[in-house]
Coordinates of C-alpha atoms in Angstrom, one line a residue:
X15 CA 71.7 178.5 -22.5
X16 CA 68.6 178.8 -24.7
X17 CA 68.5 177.0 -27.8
X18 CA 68.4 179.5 -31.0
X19 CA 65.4 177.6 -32.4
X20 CA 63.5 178.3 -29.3
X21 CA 61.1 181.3 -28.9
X22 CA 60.7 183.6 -26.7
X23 CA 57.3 184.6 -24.5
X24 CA 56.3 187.6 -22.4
X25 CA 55.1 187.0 -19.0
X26 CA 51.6 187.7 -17.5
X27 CA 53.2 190.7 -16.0
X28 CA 54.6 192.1 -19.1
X29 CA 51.2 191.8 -20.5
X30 CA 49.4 193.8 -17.8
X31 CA 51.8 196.9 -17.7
X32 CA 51.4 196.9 -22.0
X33 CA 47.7 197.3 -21.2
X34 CA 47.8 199.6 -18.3
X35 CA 49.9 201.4 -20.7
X36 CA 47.7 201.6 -23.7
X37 CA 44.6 202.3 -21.1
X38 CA 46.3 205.0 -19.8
X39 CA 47.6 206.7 -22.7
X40 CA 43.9 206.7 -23.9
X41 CA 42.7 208.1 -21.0
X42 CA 45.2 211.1 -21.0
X43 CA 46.1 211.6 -24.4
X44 CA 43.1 210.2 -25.5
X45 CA 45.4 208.4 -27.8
X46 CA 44.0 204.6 -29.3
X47 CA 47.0 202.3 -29.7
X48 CA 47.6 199.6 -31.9
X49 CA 51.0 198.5 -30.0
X50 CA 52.8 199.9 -27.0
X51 CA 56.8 199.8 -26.1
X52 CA 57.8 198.2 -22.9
X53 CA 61.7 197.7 -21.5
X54 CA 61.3 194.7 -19.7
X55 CA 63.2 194.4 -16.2
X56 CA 66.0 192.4 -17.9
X57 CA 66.2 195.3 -20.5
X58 CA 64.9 193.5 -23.6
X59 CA 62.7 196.2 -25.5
X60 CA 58.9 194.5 -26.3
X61 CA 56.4 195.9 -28.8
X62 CA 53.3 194.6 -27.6
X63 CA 50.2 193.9 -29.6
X64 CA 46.8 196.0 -28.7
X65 CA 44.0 193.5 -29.3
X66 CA 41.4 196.0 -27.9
X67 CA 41.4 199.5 -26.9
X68 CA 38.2 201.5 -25.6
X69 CA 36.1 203.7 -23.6
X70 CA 34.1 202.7 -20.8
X71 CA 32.1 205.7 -19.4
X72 CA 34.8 207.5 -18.0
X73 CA 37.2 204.5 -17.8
X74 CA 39.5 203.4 -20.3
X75 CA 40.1 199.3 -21.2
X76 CA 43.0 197.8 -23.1
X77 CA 44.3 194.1 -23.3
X78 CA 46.8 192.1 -24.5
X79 CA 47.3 188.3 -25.8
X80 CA 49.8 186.5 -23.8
X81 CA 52.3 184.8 -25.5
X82 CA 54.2 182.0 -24.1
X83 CA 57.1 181.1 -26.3
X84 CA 58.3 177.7 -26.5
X85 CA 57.6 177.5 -22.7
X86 CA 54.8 175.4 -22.0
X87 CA 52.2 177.6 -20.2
X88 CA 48.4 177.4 -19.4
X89 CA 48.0 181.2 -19.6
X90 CA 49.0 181.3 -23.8
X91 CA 46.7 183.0 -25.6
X92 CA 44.6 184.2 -23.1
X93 CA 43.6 188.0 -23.0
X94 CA 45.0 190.2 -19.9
X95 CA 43.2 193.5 -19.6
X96 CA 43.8 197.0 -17.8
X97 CA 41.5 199.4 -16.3
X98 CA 42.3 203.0 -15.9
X99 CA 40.3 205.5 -14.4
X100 CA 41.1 208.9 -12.7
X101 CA 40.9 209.1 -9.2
X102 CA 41.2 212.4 -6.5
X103 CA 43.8 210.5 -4.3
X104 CA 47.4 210.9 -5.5
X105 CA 49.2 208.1 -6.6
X106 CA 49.2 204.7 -8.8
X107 CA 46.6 202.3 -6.7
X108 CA 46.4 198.7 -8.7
X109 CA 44.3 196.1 -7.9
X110 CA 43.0 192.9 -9.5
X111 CA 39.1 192.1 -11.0
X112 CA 37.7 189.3 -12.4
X113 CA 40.0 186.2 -12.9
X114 CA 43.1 187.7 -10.9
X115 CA 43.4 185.4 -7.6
X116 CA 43.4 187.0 -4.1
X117 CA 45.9 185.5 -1.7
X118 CA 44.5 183.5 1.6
X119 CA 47.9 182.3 3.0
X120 CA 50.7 183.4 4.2
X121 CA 54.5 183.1 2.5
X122 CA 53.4 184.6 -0.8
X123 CA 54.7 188.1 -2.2
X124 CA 51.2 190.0 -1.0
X125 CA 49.4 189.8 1.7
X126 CA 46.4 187.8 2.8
X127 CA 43.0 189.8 1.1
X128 CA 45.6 191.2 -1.9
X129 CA 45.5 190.5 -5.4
X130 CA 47.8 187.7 -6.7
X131 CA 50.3 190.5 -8.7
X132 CA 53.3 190.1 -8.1
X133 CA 56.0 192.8 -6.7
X134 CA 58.2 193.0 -10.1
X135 CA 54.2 193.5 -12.3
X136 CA 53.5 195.6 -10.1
X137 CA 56.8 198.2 -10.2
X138 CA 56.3 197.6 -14.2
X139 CA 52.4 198.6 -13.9
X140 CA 53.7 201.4 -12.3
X141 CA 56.9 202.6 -14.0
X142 CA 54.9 202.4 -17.6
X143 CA 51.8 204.6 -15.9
X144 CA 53.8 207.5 -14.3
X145 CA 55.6 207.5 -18.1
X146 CA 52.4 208.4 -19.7
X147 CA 51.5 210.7 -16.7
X148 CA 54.3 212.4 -16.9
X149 CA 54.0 213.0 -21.1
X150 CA 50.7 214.3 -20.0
X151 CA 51.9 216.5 -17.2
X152 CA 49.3 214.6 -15.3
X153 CA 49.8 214.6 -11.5
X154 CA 46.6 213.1 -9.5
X155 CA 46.0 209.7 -9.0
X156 CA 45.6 206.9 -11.6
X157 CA 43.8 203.6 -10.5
X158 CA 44.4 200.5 -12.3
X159 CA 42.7 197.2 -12.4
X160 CA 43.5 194.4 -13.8
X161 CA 41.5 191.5 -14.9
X162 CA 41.4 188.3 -16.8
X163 CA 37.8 187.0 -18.1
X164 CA 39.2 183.6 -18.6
X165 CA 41.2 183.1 -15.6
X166 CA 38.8 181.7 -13.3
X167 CA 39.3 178.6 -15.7
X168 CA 42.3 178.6 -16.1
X169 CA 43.5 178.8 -12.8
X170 CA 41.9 175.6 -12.4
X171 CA 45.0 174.1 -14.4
X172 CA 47.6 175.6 -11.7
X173 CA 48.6 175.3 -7.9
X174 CA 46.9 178.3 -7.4
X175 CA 44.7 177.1 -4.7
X176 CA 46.7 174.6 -3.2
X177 CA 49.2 177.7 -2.7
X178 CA 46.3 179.9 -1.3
X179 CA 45.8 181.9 -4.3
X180 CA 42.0 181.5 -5.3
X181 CA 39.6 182.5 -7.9
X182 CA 41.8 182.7 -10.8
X183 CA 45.5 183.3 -12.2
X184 CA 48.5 185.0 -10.6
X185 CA 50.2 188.3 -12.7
X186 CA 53.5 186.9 -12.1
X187 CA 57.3 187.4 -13.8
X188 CA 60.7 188.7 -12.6
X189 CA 62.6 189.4 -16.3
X190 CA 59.1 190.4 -18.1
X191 CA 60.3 187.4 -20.3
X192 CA 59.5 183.6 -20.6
X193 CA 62.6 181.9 -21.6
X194 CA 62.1 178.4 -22.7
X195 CA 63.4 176.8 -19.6
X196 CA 60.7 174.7 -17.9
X197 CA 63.1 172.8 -15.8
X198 CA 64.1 176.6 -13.8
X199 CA 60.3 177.4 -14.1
X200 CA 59.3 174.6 -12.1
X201 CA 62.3 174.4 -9.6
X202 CA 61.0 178.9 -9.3
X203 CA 57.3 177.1 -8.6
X204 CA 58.3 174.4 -6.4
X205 CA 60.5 177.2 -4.0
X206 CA 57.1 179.1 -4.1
X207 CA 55.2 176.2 -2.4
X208 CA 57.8 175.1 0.1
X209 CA 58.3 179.0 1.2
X210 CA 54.3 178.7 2.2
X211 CA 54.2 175.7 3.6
X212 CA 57.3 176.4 6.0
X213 CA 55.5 179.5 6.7
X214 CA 52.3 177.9 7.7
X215 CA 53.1 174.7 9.1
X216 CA 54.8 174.6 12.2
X217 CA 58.3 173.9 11.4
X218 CA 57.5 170.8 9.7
X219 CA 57.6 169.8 5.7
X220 CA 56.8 167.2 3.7
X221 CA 58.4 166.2 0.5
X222 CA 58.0 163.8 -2.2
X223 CA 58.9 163.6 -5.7
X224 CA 55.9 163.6 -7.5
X225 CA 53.0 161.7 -7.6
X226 CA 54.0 157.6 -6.4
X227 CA 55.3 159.4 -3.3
X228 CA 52.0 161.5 -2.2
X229 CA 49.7 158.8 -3.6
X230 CA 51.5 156.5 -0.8
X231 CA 51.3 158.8 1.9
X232 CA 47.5 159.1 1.4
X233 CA 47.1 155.5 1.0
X234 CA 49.3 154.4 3.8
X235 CA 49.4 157.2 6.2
X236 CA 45.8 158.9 4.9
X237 CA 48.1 162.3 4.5
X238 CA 46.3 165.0 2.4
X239 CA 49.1 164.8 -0.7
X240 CA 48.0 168.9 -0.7
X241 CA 50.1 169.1 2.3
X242 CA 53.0 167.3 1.0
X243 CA 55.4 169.1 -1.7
X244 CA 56.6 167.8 -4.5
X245 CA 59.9 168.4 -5.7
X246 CA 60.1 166.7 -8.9
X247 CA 63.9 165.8 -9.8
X248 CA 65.5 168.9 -7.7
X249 CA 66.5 167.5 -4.1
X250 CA 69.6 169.1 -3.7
X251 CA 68.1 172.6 -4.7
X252 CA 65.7 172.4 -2.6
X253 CA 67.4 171.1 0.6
X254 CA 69.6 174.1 -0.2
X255 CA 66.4 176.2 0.0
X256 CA 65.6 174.3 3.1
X257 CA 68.3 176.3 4.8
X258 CA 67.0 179.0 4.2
X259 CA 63.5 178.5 5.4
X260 CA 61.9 178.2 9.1
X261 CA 62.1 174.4 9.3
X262 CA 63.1 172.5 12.3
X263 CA 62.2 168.8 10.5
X264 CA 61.4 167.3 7.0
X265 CA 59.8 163.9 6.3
X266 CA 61.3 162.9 2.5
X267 CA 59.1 159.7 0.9
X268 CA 60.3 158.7 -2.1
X269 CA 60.0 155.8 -4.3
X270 CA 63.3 153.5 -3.8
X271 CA 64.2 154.2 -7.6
X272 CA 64.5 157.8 -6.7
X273 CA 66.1 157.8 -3.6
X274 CA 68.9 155.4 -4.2
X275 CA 70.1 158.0 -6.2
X276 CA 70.7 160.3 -3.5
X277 CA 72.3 157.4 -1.5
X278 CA 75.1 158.0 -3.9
X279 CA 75.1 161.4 -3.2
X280 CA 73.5 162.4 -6.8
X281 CA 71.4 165.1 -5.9
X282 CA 69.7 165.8 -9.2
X283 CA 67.6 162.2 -9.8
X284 CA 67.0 162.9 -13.3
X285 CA 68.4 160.1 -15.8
X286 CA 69.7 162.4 -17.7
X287 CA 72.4 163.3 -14.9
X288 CA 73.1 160.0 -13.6
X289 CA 71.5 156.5 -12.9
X290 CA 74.0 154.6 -10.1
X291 CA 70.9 152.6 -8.9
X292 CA 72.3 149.0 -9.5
X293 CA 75.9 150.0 -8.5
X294 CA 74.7 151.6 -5.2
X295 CA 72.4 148.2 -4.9
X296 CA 75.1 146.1 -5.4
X297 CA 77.7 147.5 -2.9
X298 CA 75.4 148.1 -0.5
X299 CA 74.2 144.6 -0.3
X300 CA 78.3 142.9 -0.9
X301 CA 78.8 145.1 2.7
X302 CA 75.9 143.4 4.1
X303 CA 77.4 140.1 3.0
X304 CA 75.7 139.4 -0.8
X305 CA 78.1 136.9 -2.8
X306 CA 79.1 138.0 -6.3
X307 CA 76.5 135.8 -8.0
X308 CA 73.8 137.5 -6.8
X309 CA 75.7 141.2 -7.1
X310 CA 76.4 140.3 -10.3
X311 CA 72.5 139.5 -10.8
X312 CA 71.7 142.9 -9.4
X313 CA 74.0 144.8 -12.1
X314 CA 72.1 143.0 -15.0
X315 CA 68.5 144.2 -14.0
X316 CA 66.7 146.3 -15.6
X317 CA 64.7 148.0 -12.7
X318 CA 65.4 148.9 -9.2
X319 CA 62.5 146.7 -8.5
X320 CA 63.7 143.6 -10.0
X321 CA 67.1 144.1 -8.4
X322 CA 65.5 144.4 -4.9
X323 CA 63.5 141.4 -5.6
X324 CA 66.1 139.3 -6.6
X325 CA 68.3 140.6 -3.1
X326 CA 65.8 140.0 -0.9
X327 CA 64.3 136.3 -2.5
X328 CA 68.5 135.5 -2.1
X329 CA 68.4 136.4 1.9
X330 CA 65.9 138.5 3.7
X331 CA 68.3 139.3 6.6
X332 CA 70.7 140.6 4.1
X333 CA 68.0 142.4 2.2
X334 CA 66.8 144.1 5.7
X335 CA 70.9 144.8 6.0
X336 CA 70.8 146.7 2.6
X337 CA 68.2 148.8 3.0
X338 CA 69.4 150.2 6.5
X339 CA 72.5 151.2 5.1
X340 CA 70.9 152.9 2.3
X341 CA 68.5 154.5 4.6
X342 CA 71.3 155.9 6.4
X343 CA 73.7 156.7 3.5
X344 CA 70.7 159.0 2.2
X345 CA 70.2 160.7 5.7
X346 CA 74.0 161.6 5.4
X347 CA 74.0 162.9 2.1
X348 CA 70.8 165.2 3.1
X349 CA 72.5 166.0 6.4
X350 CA 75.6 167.1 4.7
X351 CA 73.8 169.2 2.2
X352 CA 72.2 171.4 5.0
X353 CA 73.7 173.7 6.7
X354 CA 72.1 173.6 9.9
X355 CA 70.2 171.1 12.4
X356 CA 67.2 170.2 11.2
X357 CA 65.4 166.4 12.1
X358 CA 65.2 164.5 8.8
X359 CA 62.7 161.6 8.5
X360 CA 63.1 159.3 5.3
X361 CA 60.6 156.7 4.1
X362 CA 61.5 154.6 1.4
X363 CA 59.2 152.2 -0.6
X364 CA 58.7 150.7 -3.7
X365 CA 55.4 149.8 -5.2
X366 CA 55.4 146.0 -5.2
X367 CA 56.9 145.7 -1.9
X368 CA 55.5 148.9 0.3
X369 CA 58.0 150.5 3.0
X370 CA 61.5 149.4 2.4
X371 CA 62.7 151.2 5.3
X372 CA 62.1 153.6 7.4
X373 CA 64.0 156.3 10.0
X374 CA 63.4 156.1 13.6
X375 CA 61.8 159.2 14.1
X376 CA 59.1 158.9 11.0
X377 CA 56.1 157.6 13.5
X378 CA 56.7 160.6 15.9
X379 CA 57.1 163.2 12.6
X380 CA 53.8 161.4 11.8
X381 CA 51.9 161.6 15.1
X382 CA 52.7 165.4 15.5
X383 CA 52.2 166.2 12.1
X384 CA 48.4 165.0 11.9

């Protein structure tokens, strides 16, 4: 539900089809716009702003601001522009200029050489040209390119290239809006990643929550953190879109504050949704033998790492005990979440104290992984 305070944005695709639109209608009808009309795929009628509209030779050029809303965005404010020229060959042909990425990897929505627009811009480019074709009774071809001056830089600012998109933005959007949910933004961004990276690595993943869990890997296990994903606060959404990917095994790292969590069976670590970390602690360490004292100790820290380090100055054997059973209470959790076979590796660490624990088959996932 989106907060009534909250505005909303238009999408880089919406942007490109409003200035295909105007470029075309100047071409054609050699009409100038100040604003175009655009029913966005979720049905919302926009009226677009025109911030330039103009010849070129025989080509016509039009652009538009893009607005973000309340969701945070790199792209806000910056200018998206439209080409339109006539050409002999029928049909709408789009392509992408200056600033628009091309894609180098496989798993995204075009192929590898293509322009980064997206399937749902791309019907939209296409619905709002063949509307001014047809109110010219227009019926030869119509080539469009889009381009974005300042999207070399920006792009900078994304995971553009670390998704094999390079030399600028992507013209992206499925509604043509940009609600002001970031949370459903990222978790769209984060299946985008782990799509191409099943695609183009052999069956195997790797995923951490953010930036403690790839910083280990390259410090520990010199892993390129580019070829891990991070998955932020969304583990049970995307071991569900595990499922549905080629993956025959997954190496999780996570920081022990984040993944007791899931040894609870709290699939969404955010605080906001639950924090269990001293009660999982504490019964996990009175079945490996703790005395109340010390689980009473645990439940009054403030930090995961405090209660680990009082656990294990108390009895290392016990601490060892404790961190198995987590180990193996998270494995179940993930196991139960999929829906088929697939070899999960965990690593858990903190950051005073390195690996915690450790599945069996992590050094194997390692060795055939680099």
């Amino acid at each position: 539900m989106i907060e009534k305070n909250l505005k909303i944005g238009y999408t880089t695709g919406s942007c490109a089809a409003a200035a295909a639109k105007g470029a075309v209608t100047l071409l054609l009808l050699n009409q100038k716009l100040s604003q175009v009309s655009l029913q966005t795929p979720k049905g919302i009628i926009l009226q677009l702003q025109l911030q330039c509209c103009y010849w070129k030779e025989q080509k016509t050029i039009c652009a538009v601001k893009k607005y973000s809303g309340d969701d945070p965005d790199v792209t806000n404010g910056m200018l998206l522009y439209a080409m339109a020229e006539k050409i002999e060959e029928y049909g709408i042909v789009i392509d992408g200029g200056k600033g628009i990425g091309r894609v180098t990897k496989r798993g995204l929505q075009r192929e590898i050489g293509e322009a980064a627009i997206n399937n749902v811009p791309i019907h939209m480019i296409k619905q709002c040209v063949q509307e001014v074709c047809t109110l010219a009774d227009y019926n030869k071809g119509i080539a469009i390119t889009i381009f974005a001056p300042e999207g070399v830089e920006i792009a900078k600012k994304t995971y553009n290239e670390k998704l094999g998109i390079v030399g600028g933005i992507s013209i992206l959007g499925t509604s043509g809006i940009v609600e002001p949910m970031s949370e459903q933004a990222l978790l769209n961004s984060i299946k985008v990643e782990l799509n191409m990276k099943a695609i183009n690595s052999n069956g195997t993943i790797i995923l951490t929550f953010g930036n403690y869990g790839s910083d280990f890997l390259k410090k520990h296990f010199d892993i390129d953190i580019d070829n891990a994903v991070k998955i932020s606060n969304f583990i049970g959404e995307c071991i569900d879109f595990v499922n549905t990917l080629p993956i025959q095994s997954l190496l999780l790292v996570g920081h022990i504050g984040k993944m007791i969590k899931i040894a609870g069976g709290v699939m969404q670590t955010h605080s906001k949704y639950a924090d269990c970390r001293r009660e999982i602690i504490g019964v996990h360490a009175a079945m490996a033998g703790a005395e109340s004292e010390i689980i009473k100790n645990i439940m009054e820290t403030v930090t995961t790492e405090q209660a680990l380090f009082l656990l294990r100055e108390y009895n290392e054997v016990i601490f060892q005990k404790t961190m198995h059973t987590i180990l193996q209470k998270i494995i179940e959790h993930i196991q139960y979440r999929l829906q088929k076979e697939i070899e999960i590796n965990i690593i858990l660490f903190s950051e005073k104290m390195g690996i915690l624990a450790q599945s069996q088959g992590v050094e194997a996932f390692l060795k055939k992984y680099l």
